[in-house]
Short mmCIF file of C-alpha atoms in Angstrom, two decimals:
data_model
loop_
_atom_site.label_atom_id
_atom_site.label_comp_id
_atom_site.label_asym_id
_atom_site.label_seq_id
_atom_site.Cartn_x
_atom_site.Cartn_y
_atom_site.Cartn_z
CA MET A 5 0.00 0.00 0.00
CA GLU A 6 1.27 3.46 -0.91
CA GLU A 7 1.65 5.76 2.09
CA ILE A 8 0.50 8.85 0.18
CA ALA A 9 -1.30 9.43 -3.12
CA ILE A 10 -0.95 12.82 -4.76
CA VAL A 11 -3.58 13.93 -7.28
CA GLY A 12 -1.99 16.34 -9.73
CA ALA A 13 1.51 16.73 -11.17
CA GLY A 14 1.82 20.49 -11.18
CA VAL A 15 4.02 22.65 -8.97
CA ALA A 16 2.25 21.72 -5.72
CA GLY A 17 1.97 18.01 -6.43
CA LEU A 18 5.58 17.57 -7.53
CA THR A 19 6.91 19.64 -4.63
CA ALA A 20 4.95 17.51 -2.16
CA ALA A 21 6.31 14.36 -3.82
CA THR A 22 9.89 15.58 -3.42
CA TYR A 23 9.41 16.36 0.26
CA LEU A 24 7.75 13.02 0.95
CA GLY A 25 10.38 11.13 -1.02
CA ARG A 26 13.10 12.76 1.04
CA PHE A 27 11.13 11.72 4.15
CA ARG A 28 11.54 8.19 2.72
CA ARG A 29 7.83 7.74 2.17
CA ALA A 30 6.20 5.66 -0.58
CA VAL A 31 4.48 8.13 -2.90
CA VAL A 32 2.41 7.80 -6.06
CA VAL A 33 1.58 10.85 -8.18
CA PHE A 34 -1.37 10.79 -10.58
CA ASP A 35 -0.64 13.05 -13.55
CA GLY A 36 -3.99 13.95 -15.10
CA GLY A 37 -2.62 16.12 -17.86
CA PRO A 38 -0.73 19.36 -18.55
CA PRO A 39 -0.73 21.60 -15.44
CA ARG A 40 -1.71 25.26 -15.55
CA ALA A 41 1.92 26.28 -14.94
CA ARG A 42 2.82 25.12 -18.46
CA LEU A 43 1.08 28.27 -19.75
CA ILE A 44 3.69 30.55 -18.16
CA PRO A 45 5.98 31.86 -20.94
CA GLU A 46 8.52 33.08 -18.42
CA SER A 47 8.11 33.72 -14.69
CA HIS A 48 10.19 36.45 -13.07
CA ASN A 49 8.73 36.20 -9.57
CA THR A 50 9.62 32.56 -8.91
CA PRO A 51 12.22 32.61 -6.12
CA GLY A 52 15.72 31.64 -7.22
CA PHE A 53 15.33 32.49 -10.92
CA PRO A 54 16.31 36.16 -11.28
CA GLN A 55 16.54 35.84 -15.07
CA GLY A 56 13.15 34.11 -15.22
CA ILE A 57 12.08 30.56 -16.01
CA GLY A 58 9.39 29.17 -18.30
CA GLY A 59 6.58 27.12 -16.83
CA THR A 60 7.39 24.03 -18.90
CA GLU A 61 11.05 24.10 -17.88
CA LEU A 62 10.12 24.52 -14.22
CA LEU A 63 7.77 21.51 -14.40
CA VAL A 64 10.47 19.39 -16.05
CA ARG A 65 12.87 20.20 -13.22
CA LEU A 66 10.28 19.57 -10.52
CA ARG A 67 9.34 16.19 -12.02
CA ALA A 68 12.98 15.11 -12.28
CA GLN A 69 13.48 16.10 -8.65
CA ALA A 70 10.43 14.15 -7.46
CA GLU A 71 11.42 11.06 -9.45
CA ARG A 72 14.96 11.26 -8.12
CA TYR A 73 13.56 10.64 -4.64
CA GLY A 74 11.37 7.74 -5.65
CA ALA A 75 7.99 9.17 -6.64
CA ARG A 76 6.01 6.75 -8.81
CA MET A 77 4.16 8.48 -11.64
CA VAL A 78 0.84 7.32 -13.06
CA ALA A 79 0.00 9.16 -16.28
CA GLU A 80 -3.77 9.10 -15.76
CA ARG A 81 -6.46 11.32 -14.37
CA VAL A 82 -8.08 10.27 -11.09
CA ASN A 83 -11.78 9.66 -11.65
CA ALA A 84 -12.83 8.46 -8.19
CA LEU A 85 -11.76 8.88 -4.58
CA GLY A 86 -13.49 6.66 -2.03
CA ARG A 87 -13.20 5.87 1.65
CA THR A 88 -12.06 2.60 3.20
CA GLU A 89 -11.79 1.52 6.83
CA SER A 90 -8.09 2.42 6.83
CA GLY A 91 -8.06 5.40 4.47
CA PHE A 92 -8.91 5.86 0.82
CA ILE A 93 -8.98 4.20 -2.60
CA VAL A 94 -7.77 6.36 -5.47
CA ARG A 95 -8.89 5.15 -8.89
CA SER A 96 -7.90 6.13 -12.42
CA ALA A 97 -8.78 4.50 -15.74
CA SER A 98 -6.48 1.51 -15.27
CA ALA A 99 -5.01 1.84 -11.78
CA TRP A 100 -6.12 1.98 -8.21
CA VAL A 101 -4.25 2.64 -4.99
CA ARG A 102 -5.06 2.11 -1.33
CA THR A 103 -3.58 4.81 0.87
CA PRO A 104 -4.15 6.39 4.29
CA PHE A 105 -3.43 9.90 3.00
CA VAL A 106 -4.25 11.91 -0.11
CA ILE A 107 -2.93 15.29 -1.25
CA LEU A 108 -5.15 17.05 -3.77
CA ALA A 109 -3.07 19.30 -6.00
CA SER A 110 -5.54 19.30 -8.88
CA GLY A 111 -5.49 23.05 -9.53
CA ILE A 112 -8.01 25.19 -11.36
CA LEU A 113 -9.26 25.69 -14.91
CA ASP A 114 -9.26 29.23 -16.25
CA ARG A 115 -12.45 30.41 -17.91
CA VAL A 116 -11.43 31.68 -21.32
CA PRO A 117 -13.33 33.00 -24.33
CA ALA A 118 -13.48 31.20 -27.65
CA ILE A 119 -10.85 33.09 -29.63
CA ALA A 120 -8.80 31.57 -32.45
CA GLY A 121 -5.13 31.14 -31.55
CA LEU A 122 -5.62 31.74 -27.82
CA ASP A 123 -3.23 29.04 -26.56
CA GLU A 124 -0.45 30.22 -28.85
CA ALA A 125 -1.00 33.85 -27.77
CA ILE A 126 -0.68 32.80 -24.12
CA GLU A 127 2.57 31.00 -24.91
CA ARG A 128 3.90 34.19 -26.52
CA GLY A 129 2.87 36.32 -23.55
CA VAL A 130 0.53 38.46 -25.63
CA VAL A 131 -2.43 37.08 -23.69
CA ARG A 132 -1.91 36.78 -19.93
CA LEU A 133 -3.79 35.19 -17.05
CA CYS A 134 -2.18 36.50 -13.86
CA PRO A 135 -1.34 40.17 -13.26
CA VAL A 136 0.22 39.30 -9.89
CA CYS A 137 2.71 37.15 -11.82
CA ASP A 138 3.65 39.44 -14.67
CA ALA A 139 2.12 42.93 -14.47
CA TYR A 140 5.62 44.24 -13.75
CA GLU A 141 6.58 43.24 -17.29
CA ALA A 142 3.63 45.31 -18.59
CA ILE A 143 4.74 48.62 -17.07
CA ASP A 144 3.60 51.56 -19.25
CA LYS A 145 2.24 49.26 -21.94
CA ARG A 146 -1.17 49.48 -23.57
CA ILE A 147 -3.15 46.91 -21.57
CA ALA A 148 -6.58 45.48 -22.29
CA VAL A 149 -8.47 43.52 -19.63
CA LEU A 150 -11.28 41.22 -20.76
CA ALA A 151 -13.55 41.00 -17.73
CA ASP A 152 -17.08 40.94 -16.48
CA GLU A 153 -17.95 42.95 -13.40
CA ALA A 154 -16.50 40.31 -11.08
CA GLY A 155 -13.10 40.82 -12.69
CA ALA A 156 -13.07 44.61 -12.35
CA HIS A 157 -10.59 44.44 -9.48
CA GLN A 158 -7.92 43.33 -11.96
CA VAL A 159 -8.53 46.49 -13.97
CA ARG A 160 -7.84 48.55 -10.86
CA PHE A 161 -4.79 46.45 -9.98
CA LEU A 162 -3.22 46.97 -13.40
CA ARG A 163 -3.63 50.75 -13.17
CA ARG A 164 -0.67 50.65 -10.79
CA TYR A 165 1.52 49.56 -13.70
CA SER A 166 0.17 51.57 -16.60
CA ALA A 167 -2.00 54.58 -17.26
CA GLN A 168 -3.15 52.95 -20.50
CA VAL A 169 -5.62 50.33 -19.25
CA THR A 170 -8.84 49.56 -21.09
CA TRP A 171 -11.61 47.42 -19.66
CA LEU A 172 -13.15 45.21 -22.35
CA ARG A 173 -16.59 44.33 -21.03
CA LEU A 174 -18.26 41.19 -22.32
CA HIS A 175 -21.85 42.03 -21.41
CA ALA A 176 -23.35 45.36 -22.35
CA GLU A 177 -26.27 44.85 -19.97
CA ASP A 178 -24.01 44.62 -16.93
CA ARG A 179 -23.70 47.58 -14.60
CA VAL A 180 -20.33 49.34 -14.68
CA CYS A 181 -18.46 48.56 -11.45
CA ARG A 182 -18.32 51.59 -9.17
CA GLY A 183 -14.89 52.87 -8.38
CA SER A 184 -13.19 51.50 -11.50
CA ASP A 185 -10.08 53.48 -12.48
CA ALA A 186 -10.11 52.30 -16.09
CA THR A 187 -9.61 55.22 -18.45
CA THR A 188 -11.77 53.51 -21.07
CA VAL A 189 -14.58 50.95 -20.99
CA VAL A 190 -15.36 49.21 -24.27
CA GLU A 191 -18.30 46.84 -24.77
CA ILE A 192 -17.27 43.96 -27.04
CA SER A 193 -17.82 40.33 -27.92
CA PRO A 194 -14.94 37.84 -28.30
CA ASP A 195 -15.24 37.79 -32.09
CA GLN A 196 -14.03 41.42 -32.15
CA ILE A 197 -10.66 40.40 -30.71
CA GLU A 198 -7.83 39.61 -33.11
CA LEU A 199 -4.73 38.01 -31.60
CA ARG A 200 -1.66 38.92 -33.63
CA ARG A 201 1.92 37.81 -33.10
CA ASN A 202 3.05 40.80 -31.07
CA ASP A 203 -0.12 42.69 -30.19
CA ILE A 204 -3.92 42.65 -29.95
CA LEU A 205 -6.44 44.36 -32.21
CA ILE A 206 -9.97 45.20 -31.09
CA ARG A 207 -12.30 45.93 -33.99
CA ARG A 208 -15.17 48.19 -33.00
CA ALA A 209 -18.26 49.46 -34.77
CA GLY A 210 -17.69 51.97 -37.52
CA GLN A 211 -14.37 50.43 -38.59
CA ALA A 212 -12.56 51.80 -35.50
CA THR A 213 -9.62 49.70 -34.34
CA ASP A 214 -7.81 49.73 -31.01
CA ARG A 215 -4.35 48.18 -30.56
CA PHE A 216 -2.93 46.81 -27.31
CA ASP A 217 0.40 45.32 -26.29
CA CYS A 218 -1.20 42.64 -24.13
CA LEU A 219 -4.56 41.29 -23.08
CA TYR A 220 -5.35 40.04 -19.58
CA LEU A 221 -8.20 37.56 -19.15
CA ALA A 222 -10.18 38.09 -15.94
CA LEU A 223 -13.17 35.82 -16.37
CA GLY A 224 -12.60 33.70 -13.29
CA CYS A 225 -11.67 30.06 -12.86
CA THR A 226 -13.15 26.71 -11.83
CA PRO A 227 -11.41 24.86 -8.96
CA GLN A 228 -10.89 21.15 -9.60
CA ALA A 229 -12.11 20.15 -6.15
CA GLN A 230 -14.90 17.70 -6.95
CA LEU A 231 -13.06 14.61 -5.65
CA ALA A 232 -12.82 16.15 -2.19
CA ARG A 233 -16.31 17.64 -2.35
CA ASP A 234 -17.72 14.20 -3.05
CA LEU A 235 -16.29 13.15 0.33
CA GLY A 236 -17.88 16.15 2.03
CA ALA A 237 -14.92 18.56 2.05
CA GLN A 238 -15.82 22.19 2.70
CA VAL A 239 -15.20 24.86 0.08
CA ASP A 240 -15.46 28.64 0.04
CA GLU A 241 -17.83 30.75 -2.05
CA ALA A 242 -15.50 30.40 -5.06
CA GLY A 243 -15.42 26.61 -4.78
CA GLN A 244 -11.83 26.41 -3.49
CA LEU A 245 -11.03 23.99 -0.68
CA ILE A 246 -10.90 25.28 2.88
CA VAL A 247 -7.91 23.83 4.75
CA SER A 248 -6.35 23.94 8.20
CA ALA A 249 -2.98 25.45 9.10
CA HIS A 250 -1.48 22.09 8.08
CA GLN A 251 -3.33 22.06 4.72
CA GLU A 252 -5.82 19.38 5.79
CA THR A 253 -9.32 19.68 4.39
CA SER A 254 -12.40 19.10 6.55
CA VAL A 255 -12.08 15.42 5.58
CA ARG A 256 -9.48 13.85 7.86
CA GLY A 257 -6.60 12.41 5.86
CA VAL A 258 -7.28 14.49 2.74
CA PHE A 259 -4.88 17.39 2.33
CA ALA A 260 -4.77 20.01 -0.43
CA ALA A 261 -2.19 22.42 -1.84
CA GLY A 262 -1.86 24.86 -4.70
CA ASP A 263 -4.53 26.69 -6.69
CA VAL A 264 -7.33 24.31 -5.63
CA VAL A 265 -7.00 25.84 -2.14
CA ARG A 266 -8.43 29.26 -1.33
CA GLY A 267 -5.80 31.99 -1.37
CA LEU A 268 -3.17 33.41 -3.68
CA ASN A 269 -2.62 31.36 -6.85
CA GLN A 270 1.16 31.59 -7.05
CA ILE A 271 4.08 29.19 -7.60
CA ALA A 272 5.77 30.20 -4.35
CA VAL A 273 2.54 29.70 -2.41
CA ALA A 274 1.95 26.27 -3.98
CA CYS A 275 5.46 25.17 -3.00
CA GLY A 276 4.95 26.35 0.57
CA GLU A 277 1.55 24.69 0.92
CA ALA A 278 2.95 21.45 -0.51
CA ALA A 279 5.84 21.46 1.97
CA ILE A 280 3.44 22.04 4.88
CA ALA A 281 1.07 19.25 3.78
CA ALA A 282 3.90 16.77 3.17
CA THR A 283 5.50 17.46 6.54
CA ALA A 284 2.19 17.17 8.38
CA ILE A 285 1.50 13.79 6.78
CA HIS A 286 5.01 12.54 7.56
CA ASN A 287 4.59 13.53 11.19
CA ARG A 288 1.17 11.88 11.34
CA LEU A 289 2.61 8.66 9.92
CA ASP A 290 5.48 8.79 12.39
CA ALA A 291 2.98 9.11 15.20
CA GLY A 292 1.03 6.14 13.82
CA ALA A 293 -2.14 8.18 13.37
CA ALA A 294 -4.01 8.07 10.08
#
């Protein structure tokens, strides 16, 4: 029986696997597909990389580190998590594992509009998802923010970095958010957005065209927390898992780290949460308490 099963092979999951491997614990990591971090063209706020590092390269390094300390990888998505008398059964399409502890590091899915070439534009850094991560690189640029009213706070946040911020509103019937500092508010639909190699064009009525250096998407995200919710785990109003100081959910034995947990969706935070969860589980195992 594996001592710990980790659901998700992103930054949080792989960091937890490294810690647990170095604690000499038997760990299996279920890799359900490309993590969100792969979308990062180059991160400049990841500690230890002053010249920046791409998301894909960071994930390659983290996986190699986890495997070096014995993590077993299963390249399948977990489709069921059930209870047993001694812990849990984790099931994927062709594998199942009995384990007393689970770490959910399943992340979130960004809500994005249907625009041709979107993935490639994200890879180039023309379209961006996280102003906390890379607004510094957008200082004094022409910035567009595609957001409904719930995403208006990102418009205000980006005003700290540039005076040229335009709020692209998806729904004309929505009320303009009070207190917005956006210099311009433009009502559009996604089909008016043209993603070019180095910039963004917004085609408006009457043949008018606006050009921007980058486009931030602020349409929210969907936490991948259903496995824990099916066991009764508590979530916040956004659907992210509520955890203790040791990263344990309201279901004893089920821990969570990374973007699936309420809080700041950042690489450094995911690493810290993973380290806390892994250490707590190691200590619980040492004490003989599942």
